[in-house]
């Protein structure tokens, strides 16, 4: 009876997984383009309320408006605002022709012309724009798309249909629910950067940029500069920001005692509407090379097909193998469901504080499902539940022994707004039940932590206690856990160096293994924040792992993308696995 109940739970989990998926479900002219006249609303003096906007209606507002019914020309001066349902534009002076729907907007010595569409903002000296057809030209442009500041050149604004006719973009896939037409901006002769300085520390220079307002920005074969120094020329079209893509263009520099010096590059490649491809390559001086290819294709809203091939080195087994994976991913409103297969997936298991072992894991396949985070108003925290069903092997080949596993549990985390004097608490816990029903074994693993962050003058401190309880065991090695208990302490303080826009900081953090009664690691970090970019020099003494007793390095990252780091000197395979 006990086994049949367990298998019934397995069937229920698959049913819930499927239910979550089911229920959550001719070249144009730009300068003189004419179209059907659109109504125009000119607010009367002293009007308080703006009426509801009919389709294609244009609203014009300014300090002073002169309108000729005979010619249909409106002249607006001072704080000019023009808008319809697609765009908004601002200028010190503008002329609007109601017969052609064309706006001519001009800057002056104090203010520029601004046009906003799809969440993106463009600023220039002169704009000629058709409010009906959404075609126009903006000159001497600067703008911002997500975290990217861009300037220089001329921008042509147009619907995506026109961009397809001109060969600027590929024709989009037709979807069941076709939304209203999208806009595209083609930017010629542009410099892109995440730094708002006049002379940015970091920039991408390209002859052409294509902006899908509010969605993504494609920089055509950019050159990557730090300051005035050319670091590299990227051979592909680079996607600067995307909802699907989370990678960034970056050189890779590493050092490992096992592999030597490593040099490479990583970044996304634009494939239009047939998907997105992220690539990375890394060559080590001891003759080892590593590579990664990640492909993503959006089948429908929130559902995508993914595939990857990673050529990674395992320091624990001293081999370099291809590690393919593929499957389906569904994400919507905090729900996540994934069905995937993997061969020789490199998975690390921390056997004690600061000591981890990597294993080659096969998945055939794995179902994973987690709920959104649910708020807990009483404690100020949040929780979610999850379930995993799969078949696994941690052998070198698929011919090895396989194990069926059902895992389910819940996790909780909190950082309330209240504090105890200067102490701000944070805490969390995660419980997982593992049922290896074909081996008649189970494992219960509970992780819990709590701590306080606090400030004493200019000193920022954080203290954390961590505990893991493991009851039972696994027939495999990669998910066989043991008890663990540790305490960590960090302290950081600013240094009185540099200009007002520069920040220097020194930090020390240590981890203490309470079970072994010894310090497991100590790390020292000197940070230099130069407004738009950050440099870190660090040294780590890993006292628990004899293979990596000491580590040191230099880390560089752009402040707009702190998750993407350029590192030199890391003696750990973890940083390479994260990059790849």
Coordinates of N, CA and C in Angstrom, one line a residue, residues 119-305:
X119 N 8.3 53.0 -24.2 CA 9.2 53.0 -23.0 C 10.6 53.5 -23.3
X120 N 10.9 53.7 -24.6 CA 12.2 54.3 -24.9 C 12.1 55.8 -25.2
X121 N 13.2 56.5 -25.1 CA 13.2 58.0 -25.1 C 14.3 58.4 -26.1
X122 N 14.0 59.2 -27.1 CA 15.0 59.8 -28.0 C 15.0 61.3 -27.9
X123 N 16.2 61.9 -27.9 CA 16.3 63.3 -27.9 C 17.2 63.8 -29.1
X124 N 16.7 64.9 -29.8 CA 17.5 65.4 -30.9 C 17.2 66.8 -31.2
X125 N 17.7 67.3 -32.3 CA 17.6 68.7 -32.7 C 16.4 69.0 -33.5
X126 N 16.0 68.1 -34.4 CA 14.9 68.3 -35.3 C 14.2 67.0 -35.6
X127 N 12.9 67.0 -35.6 CA 12.1 65.8 -35.8 C 11.0 66.1 -36.8
X128 N 10.9 65.3 -37.9 CA 9.8 65.4 -38.8 C 9.1 64.0 -38.7
X129 N 7.9 64.0 -38.3 CA 7.2 62.7 -37.9 C 5.7 62.7 -38.3
X130 N 5.3 61.6 -39.0 CA 3.9 61.5 -39.3 C 3.2 60.7 -38.2
X131 N 2.2 61.4 -37.6 CA 1.5 60.8 -36.4 C 0.6 59.6 -36.8
X132 N 0.2 59.6 -38.1 CA -0.7 58.5 -38.5 C 0.1 57.3 -38.9
X133 N 1.1 57.4 -39.8 CA 1.9 56.3 -40.3 C 3.0 55.9 -39.3
X134 N 3.4 56.7 -38.4 CA 4.4 56.5 -37.4 C 5.8 56.4 -38.1
X135 N 6.0 57.2 -39.1 CA 7.3 57.3 -39.8 C 7.9 58.7 -39.6
X136 N 9.2 58.7 -39.4 CA 9.8 60.0 -39.2 C 11.3 59.9 -39.1
X137 N 11.9 61.1 -39.0 CA 13.4 61.2 -38.9 C 13.7 62.2 -37.8
X138 N 14.7 61.8 -36.9 CA 15.2 62.7 -35.9 C 16.7 62.8 -36.0
X139 N 17.2 64.0 -36.0 CA 18.6 64.3 -36.2 C 19.3 64.7 -35.0
X140 N 20.7 64.4 -35.0 CA 21.6 64.7 -33.9 C 21.0 64.2 -32.6
X141 N 20.9 62.9 -32.5 CA 20.1 62.2 -31.5 C 21.0 61.7 -30.3
X142 N 20.4 61.7 -29.1 CA 20.8 61.0 -28.0 C 19.6 60.3 -27.3
X143 N 19.8 59.2 -26.6 CA 18.7 58.6 -26.0 C 19.1 57.5 -25.0
X144 N 18.1 56.8 -24.5 CA 18.3 55.8 -23.5 C 17.4 54.6 -23.7
X145 N 17.9 53.4 -23.8 CA 17.2 52.2 -24.0 C 17.6 51.2 -22.9
X146 N 16.7 51.0 -21.9 CA 17.0 50.2 -20.7 C 18.2 50.9 -20.0
X147 N 19.3 50.2 -19.8 CA 20.4 50.8 -19.1 C 21.4 51.5 -20.1
X148 N 21.1 51.4 -21.4 CA 22.1 51.9 -22.4 C 21.8 53.4 -22.7
X149 N 22.9 54.2 -22.6 CA 22.8 55.6 -23.1 C 23.4 55.6 -24.5
X150 N 22.8 56.3 -25.5 CA 23.3 56.3 -26.9 C 23.2 57.7 -27.4
X151 N 24.2 58.0 -28.3 CA 24.2 59.3 -28.8 C 24.9 59.3 -30.2
X152 N 24.6 60.4 -31.0 CA 25.2 60.6 -32.3 C 24.3 60.1 -33.4
X153 N 24.5 60.7 -34.6 CA 23.8 60.2 -35.8 C 22.4 60.6 -35.9
X154 N 21.7 59.8 -36.8 CA 20.3 60.1 -37.2 C 19.5 58.9 -36.9
X155 N 18.2 59.1 -36.5 CA 17.3 58.0 -36.2 C 16.1 58.0 -37.1
X156 N 15.8 56.9 -37.8 CA 14.6 56.8 -38.6 C 13.6 55.9 -37.8
X157 N 12.4 56.5 -37.6 CA 11.4 55.8 -36.8 C 10.3 55.3 -37.8
X158 N 9.9 54.0 -37.6 CA 9.0 53.4 -38.6 C 8.3 52.2 -38.0
X159 N 7.1 51.8 -38.5 CA 6.5 50.6 -38.1 C 7.4 49.4 -38.6
X160 N 7.2 48.3 -37.9 CA 8.0 47.1 -38.2 C 7.8 46.6 -39.7
X161 N 6.6 46.8 -40.2 CA 6.3 46.4 -41.6 C 7.2 47.2 -42.6
X162 N 7.4 48.5 -42.3 CA 8.3 49.2 -43.2 C 9.8 48.8 -43.0
X163 N 10.1 48.5 -41.8 CA 11.5 48.0 -41.6 C 11.8 46.7 -42.3
X164 N 10.8 45.8 -42.4 CA 10.9 44.6 -43.1 C 11.1 44.8 -44.6
X165 N 10.3 45.8 -45.2 CA 10.4 46.1 -46.6 C 11.8 46.7 -46.9
X166 N 12.4 47.4 -46.0 CA 13.7 48.0 -46.2 C 14.8 47.1 -45.9
X167 N 14.5 45.9 -45.4 CA 15.6 44.9 -45.1 C 16.3 45.2 -43.8
X168 N 15.7 46.1 -42.9 CA 16.4 46.4 -41.7 C 16.2 45.3 -40.7
X169 N 15.0 44.7 -40.6 CA 14.7 43.6 -39.7 C 14.1 42.4 -40.5
X170 N 14.1 41.3 -39.9 CA 13.4 40.1 -40.6 C 11.9 40.2 -40.3
X171 N 11.2 39.5 -41.1 CA 9.7 39.5 -40.9 C 9.4 38.7 -39.7
X172 N 8.6 39.3 -38.8 CA 8.2 38.6 -37.5 C 7.3 37.4 -37.8
X173 N 7.4 36.4 -36.8 CA 6.5 35.3 -36.9 C 5.1 35.7 -36.6
X174 N 4.1 35.1 -37.3 CA 2.7 35.4 -37.0 C 2.2 34.6 -35.8
X175 N 1.6 35.3 -34.9 CA 1.1 34.7 -33.7 C -0.4 34.6 -33.7
X176 N -1.0 33.7 -32.9 CA -2.4 33.5 -32.9 C -3.1 34.8 -32.5
X177 N -2.6 35.5 -31.5 CA -3.1 36.8 -31.1 C -2.2 37.9 -31.5
X178 N -2.4 38.4 -32.7 CA -1.5 39.5 -33.2 C -1.8 40.8 -32.6
X179 N -0.8 41.4 -31.9 CA -1.0 42.7 -31.2 C -0.9 43.8 -32.3
X180 N -1.1 45.0 -31.9 CA -1.1 46.1 -32.8 C 0.4 46.3 -33.3
X181 N 0.5 46.9 -34.4 CA 1.8 47.0 -35.1 C 2.9 47.5 -34.2
X182 N 4.1 46.9 -34.3 CA 5.2 47.4 -33.5 C 6.0 48.4 -34.2
X183 N 6.8 49.2 -33.5 CA 7.6 50.2 -34.1 C 9.1 49.8 -34.0
X184 N 9.9 50.3 -34.9 CA 11.3 50.1 -34.9 C 12.1 51.4 -35.2
X185 N 13.2 51.6 -34.5 CA 14.0 52.7 -34.7 C 15.4 52.3 -35.3
X186 N 15.8 52.8 -36.4 CA 17.1 52.5 -37.0 C 18.0 53.7 -36.7
X187 N 19.1 53.5 -36.0 CA 20.0 54.5 -35.6 C 21.3 54.3 -36.3
X188 N 21.7 55.4 -37.1 CA 22.9 55.3 -37.9 C 24.1 56.1 -37.2
X189 N 25.3 55.5 -37.0 CA 26.4 56.2 -36.5 C 26.2 56.5 -35.0
X190 N 26.3 55.5 -34.1 CA 25.9 55.6 -32.7 C 26.9 55.1 -31.8
X191 N 27.1 55.7 -30.6 CA 27.9 55.2 -29.6 C 27.0 54.8 -28.4
X192 N 27.2 53.6 -27.9 CA 26.3 53.1 -26.8 C 27.2 52.9 -25.5
X193 N 26.6 53.2 -24.4 CA 27.3 53.1 -23.1 C 26.3 53.0 -22.0
X194 N 26.7 52.5 -20.8 CA 25.9 52.5 -19.7 C 26.3 53.7 -18.7
X195 N 27.2 54.5 -19.2 CA 27.8 55.5 -18.3 C 27.2 56.9 -18.8
X196 N 26.7 57.7 -17.9 CA 26.2 59.0 -18.3 C 27.2 60.1 -18.3
X197 N 28.5 59.8 -18.2 CA 29.5 60.8 -18.3 C 29.7 61.3 -19.7
X198 N 30.2 62.5 -19.9 CA 30.5 63.1 -21.2 C 31.5 62.2 -21.9
X199 N 32.5 61.8 -21.2 CA 33.5 60.9 -21.7 C 33.4 59.6 -20.9
X200 N 32.5 58.6 -21.4 CA 32.3 57.4 -20.6 C 33.5 56.5 -20.5
X201 N 33.5 55.7 -19.4 CA 34.6 54.8 -19.2 C 34.4 53.6 -20.1
X202 N 33.2 53.3 -20.5 CA 32.9 52.1 -21.2 C 32.0 52.4 -22.4
X203 N 32.2 51.9 -23.6 CA 31.2 52.2 -24.6 C 31.3 51.2 -25.7
X204 N 30.2 51.0 -26.5 CA 30.1 50.2 -27.7 C 29.9 51.2 -28.9
X205 N 30.8 51.1 -29.9 CA 30.7 51.9 -31.1 C 30.2 51.1 -32.3
X206 N 29.2 51.6 -33.0 CA 28.6 50.8 -34.1 C 28.2 51.8 -35.2
X207 N 28.1 51.3 -36.4 CA 27.6 52.1 -37.5 C 26.1 52.1 -37.5
X208 N 25.5 51.1 -36.9 CA 24.0 51.0 -36.9 C 23.5 50.3 -35.7
X209 N 22.4 50.8 -35.2 CA 21.7 50.2 -34.1 C 20.2 50.2 -34.4
X210 N 19.5 49.0 -34.2 CA 18.1 48.9 -34.4 C 17.4 48.7 -33.0
X211 N 16.5 49.6 -32.7 CA 15.8 49.6 -31.5 C 14.3 49.2 -31.6
X212 N 14.0 48.2 -30.9 CA 12.6 47.8 -30.8 C 12.0 48.4 -29.5
X213 N 11.4 49.5 -29.6 CA 11.1 50.3 -28.3 C 10.4 49.4 -27.3
X214 N 11.0 49.5 -26.1 CA 10.4 48.7 -24.9 C 10.7 47.3 -24.9
X215 N 11.5 46.8 -25.9 CA 11.7 45.3 -26.0 C 13.2 45.0 -26.0
X216 N 13.9 45.4 -27.1 CA 15.3 45.1 -27.1 C 16.0 46.1 -28.0
X217 N 17.4 46.1 -27.9 CA 18.2 47.0 -28.8 C 19.3 46.1 -29.4
X218 N 19.4 46.1 -30.7 CA 20.4 45.3 -31.4 C 21.5 46.2 -32.0
X219 N 22.7 46.1 -31.5 CA 23.8 46.9 -31.9 C 24.6 46.0 -32.9
X220 N 24.7 46.6 -34.2 CA 25.3 45.8 -35.3 C 26.8 45.8 -35.2
X221 N 27.4 44.6 -34.9 CA 28.8 44.3 -34.9 C 29.6 45.5 -34.2
X222 N 29.4 45.7 -32.9 CA 30.0 46.8 -32.2 C 31.5 46.6 -31.9
X223 N 32.2 47.7 -31.7 CA 33.5 47.7 -31.1 C 33.4 48.0 -29.6
X224 N 34.1 47.3 -28.8 CA 34.0 47.4 -27.3 C 35.3 48.2 -26.9
X225 N 35.0 49.4 -26.2 CA 36.1 50.2 -25.7 C 36.0 50.4 -24.2
X226 N 37.1 50.4 -23.5 CA 37.2 50.9 -22.1 C 38.0 52.1 -22.1
X227 N 37.3 53.3 -21.8 CA 38.0 54.6 -22.0 C 38.2 54.8 -23.5
X228 N 39.4 55.1 -23.9 CA 39.7 55.2 -25.4 C 40.4 54.0 -26.0
X229 N 40.5 53.0 -25.2 CA 41.2 51.8 -25.6 C 40.3 50.8 -26.2
X230 N 40.6 50.3 -27.4 CA 39.8 49.3 -28.1 C 40.1 47.9 -27.5
X231 N 39.1 47.3 -26.9 CA 39.4 46.0 -26.3 C 39.2 44.9 -27.3
X232 N 38.1 45.0 -28.1 CA 37.8 43.9 -29.1 C 36.7 44.4 -30.0
X233 N 36.7 43.8 -31.2 CA 35.6 44.0 -32.2 C 34.7 42.8 -32.1
X234 N 33.4 42.9 -31.8 CA 32.5 41.8 -31.6 C 32.1 41.4 -33.0
X235 N 32.2 40.1 -33.4 CA 31.9 39.7 -34.8 C 30.5 39.6 -35.2
X236 N 29.6 39.6 -34.2 CA 28.2 39.4 -34.4 C 27.3 40.6 -34.0
X237 N 26.1 40.6 -34.3 CA 25.2 41.6 -33.9 C 24.9 41.3 -32.4
X238 N 25.0 42.4 -31.6 CA 24.9 42.2 -30.1 C 23.5 42.7 -29.6
X239 N 22.8 41.9 -28.8 CA 21.6 42.3 -28.2 C 21.8 43.0 -26.9
X240 N 21.6 44.3 -26.8 CA 22.0 45.0 -25.6 C 21.1 44.8 -24.4
X241 N 19.8 44.6 -24.7 CA 18.8 44.3 -23.6 C 17.7 43.5 -24.3
X242 N 17.2 42.5 -23.5 CA 16.1 41.7 -24.0 C 15.4 41.0 -22.9
X243 N 14.1 40.8 -23.0 CA 13.4 40.1 -21.9 C 13.8 38.6 -21.8
X244 N 14.2 38.0 -23.0 CA 14.5 36.6 -22.9 C 16.0 36.4 -22.6
X245 N 16.8 37.3 -23.1 CA 18.3 37.2 -23.0 C 18.8 37.9 -21.7
X246 N 19.6 37.2 -20.9 CA 20.1 37.7 -19.7 C 21.6 37.8 -19.7
X247 N 22.2 37.7 -20.9 CA 23.7 37.7 -21.0 C 24.1 39.1 -21.4
X248 N 25.4 39.3 -21.4 CA 26.0 40.6 -21.8 C 27.3 40.3 -22.5
X249 N 27.6 41.3 -23.4 CA 28.9 41.2 -24.1 C 30.0 41.5 -23.2
X250 N 31.0 40.6 -23.1 CA 32.1 40.8 -22.1 C 33.3 39.9 -22.5
X251 N 34.5 40.4 -22.4 CA 35.7 39.5 -22.5 C 35.7 38.6 -21.3
X252 N 36.4 37.5 -21.4 CA 36.6 36.6 -20.2 C 38.1 36.4 -20.0
X253 N 38.5 36.6 -18.8 CA 39.9 36.4 -18.4 C 39.9 35.6 -17.1
X254 N 40.6 34.5 -17.1 CA 40.6 33.6 -15.9 C 42.0 33.1 -15.6
X255 N 42.2 32.7 -14.3 CA 43.4 31.9 -14.0 C 43.0 30.8 -13.1
X256 N 43.6 29.6 -13.4 CA 43.4 28.4 -12.6 C 44.7 27.7 -12.5
X257 N 45.0 27.2 -11.3 CA 46.2 26.4 -11.1 C 46.2 25.1 -11.9
X258 N 45.0 24.6 -12.2 CA 44.9 23.3 -13.0 C 44.9 23.6 -14.5
X259 N 44.5 24.8 -14.9 CA 44.4 25.1 -16.3 C 45.2 26.2 -16.9
X260 N 45.8 27.0 -16.0 CA 46.6 28.1 -16.4 C 45.8 29.4 -16.7
X261 N 46.3 30.2 -17.6 CA 45.6 31.4 -17.9 C 44.6 31.1 -19.0
X262 N 43.4 31.8 -18.8 CA 42.3 31.6 -19.8 C 41.8 32.9 -20.4
X263 N 41.7 32.9 -21.7 CA 41.2 34.1 -22.4 C 40.0 33.7 -23.3
X264 N 39.0 34.6 -23.4 CA 37.9 34.3 -24.2 C 36.9 35.4 -24.3
X265 N 35.7 35.1 -24.8 CA 34.7 36.1 -25.1 C 33.3 35.5 -24.9
X266 N 32.3 36.2 -24.5 CA 31.0 35.7 -24.4 C 30.0 36.8 -24.8
X267 N 28.8 36.4 -25.2 CA 27.8 37.4 -25.6 C 26.7 36.8 -26.5
X268 N 25.6 37.6 -26.7 CA 24.5 37.1 -27.5 C 24.7 37.4 -28.9
X269 N 24.0 36.6 -29.8 CA 24.0 36.8 -31.2 C 22.5 36.9 -31.6
X270 N 22.2 38.0 -32.3 CA 20.9 38.3 -32.8 C 20.5 37.3 -33.9
X271 N 19.4 36.6 -33.8 CA 18.9 35.7 -34.8 C 17.5 36.1 -35.2
X272 N 17.2 37.3 -35.0 CA 15.9 37.8 -35.4 C 14.8 37.1 -34.7
X273 N 13.7 36.7 -35.5 CA 12.6 36.0 -34.9 C 12.7 34.5 -34.9
X274 N 13.8 34.0 -35.2 CA 14.0 32.5 -35.1 C 14.7 32.1 -33.8
X275 N 14.9 33.1 -32.9 CA 15.4 32.8 -31.6 C 16.6 33.6 -31.2
X276 N 17.2 33.3 -30.1 CA 18.4 34.0 -29.6 C 19.4 33.0 -29.2
X277 N 20.7 33.3 -29.5 CA 21.8 32.4 -29.3 C 22.9 33.1 -28.4
X278 N 23.2 32.5 -27.3 CA 24.3 33.1 -26.5 C 25.5 32.1 -26.6
X279 N 26.7 32.7 -26.9 CA 27.9 31.9 -27.1 C 29.0 32.4 -26.1
X280 N 29.9 31.5 -25.9 CA 31.1 31.8 -25.1 C 32.2 30.8 -25.4
X281 N 33.4 31.3 -25.5 CA 34.5 30.5 -25.7 C 35.7 30.9 -24.8
X282 N 36.4 29.9 -24.3 CA 37.5 30.2 -23.4 C 38.7 29.2 -23.6
X283 N 39.9 29.7 -23.9 CA 41.0 28.8 -24.1 C 42.0 29.0 -23.0
X284 N 42.5 27.9 -22.4 CA 43.5 27.9 -21.3 C 44.9 27.6 -21.8
X285 N 45.9 28.2 -21.1 CA 47.2 28.1 -21.6 C 47.8 26.7 -21.5
X286 N 47.1 25.8 -20.7 CA 47.6 24.4 -20.6 C 46.9 23.5 -21.6
X287 N 46.3 24.1 -22.6 CA 45.8 23.3 -23.7 C 44.3 22.9 -23.6
X288 N 43.6 23.4 -22.6 CA 42.2 23.1 -22.3 C 41.3 24.2 -22.9
X289 N 40.3 23.8 -23.7 CA 39.4 24.8 -24.2 C 37.9 24.5 -23.7
X290 N 37.2 25.5 -23.4 CA 35.8 25.4 -23.0 C 34.9 26.3 -23.8
X291 N 33.7 25.9 -24.0 CA 32.8 26.6 -24.9 C 31.3 26.4 -24.4
X292 N 30.5 27.3 -24.8 CA 29.0 27.2 -24.5 C 28.2 27.8 -25.6
X293 N 27.1 27.1 -25.9 CA 26.1 27.6 -26.8 C 24.7 27.4 -26.2
X294 N 24.0 28.5 -26.0 CA 22.7 28.5 -25.4 C 21.7 29.0 -26.4
X295 N 20.7 28.2 -26.8 CA 19.7 28.7 -27.8 C 18.3 28.8 -27.1
X296 N 17.5 29.8 -27.5 CA 16.2 30.0 -26.9 C 15.3 30.4 -28.0
X297 N 14.1 29.8 -28.1 CA 13.1 30.1 -29.1 C 11.7 30.2 -28.4
X298 N 11.1 31.4 -28.6 CA 9.8 31.6 -28.0 C 8.7 31.0 -28.9
X299 N 8.1 29.9 -28.4 CA 7.0 29.2 -29.1 C 5.8 30.0 -29.1
X300 N 5.4 30.5 -27.9 CA 4.2 31.3 -27.7 C 4.5 32.2 -26.4
X301 N 3.6 33.0 -26.1 CA 3.8 33.9 -24.9 C 4.1 33.0 -23.7
X302 N 5.2 33.2 -23.1 CA 5.7 32.6 -21.8 C 6.2 31.2 -22.0
X303 N 6.1 30.6 -23.2 CA 6.5 29.2 -23.4 C 7.7 29.3 -24.4
X304 N 8.8 28.7 -24.1 CA 10.0 28.7 -24.9 C 10.6 27.4 -25.0
X305 N 11.3 27.1 -26.1 CA 12.1 25.9 -26.3 C 13.6 26.3 -26.1

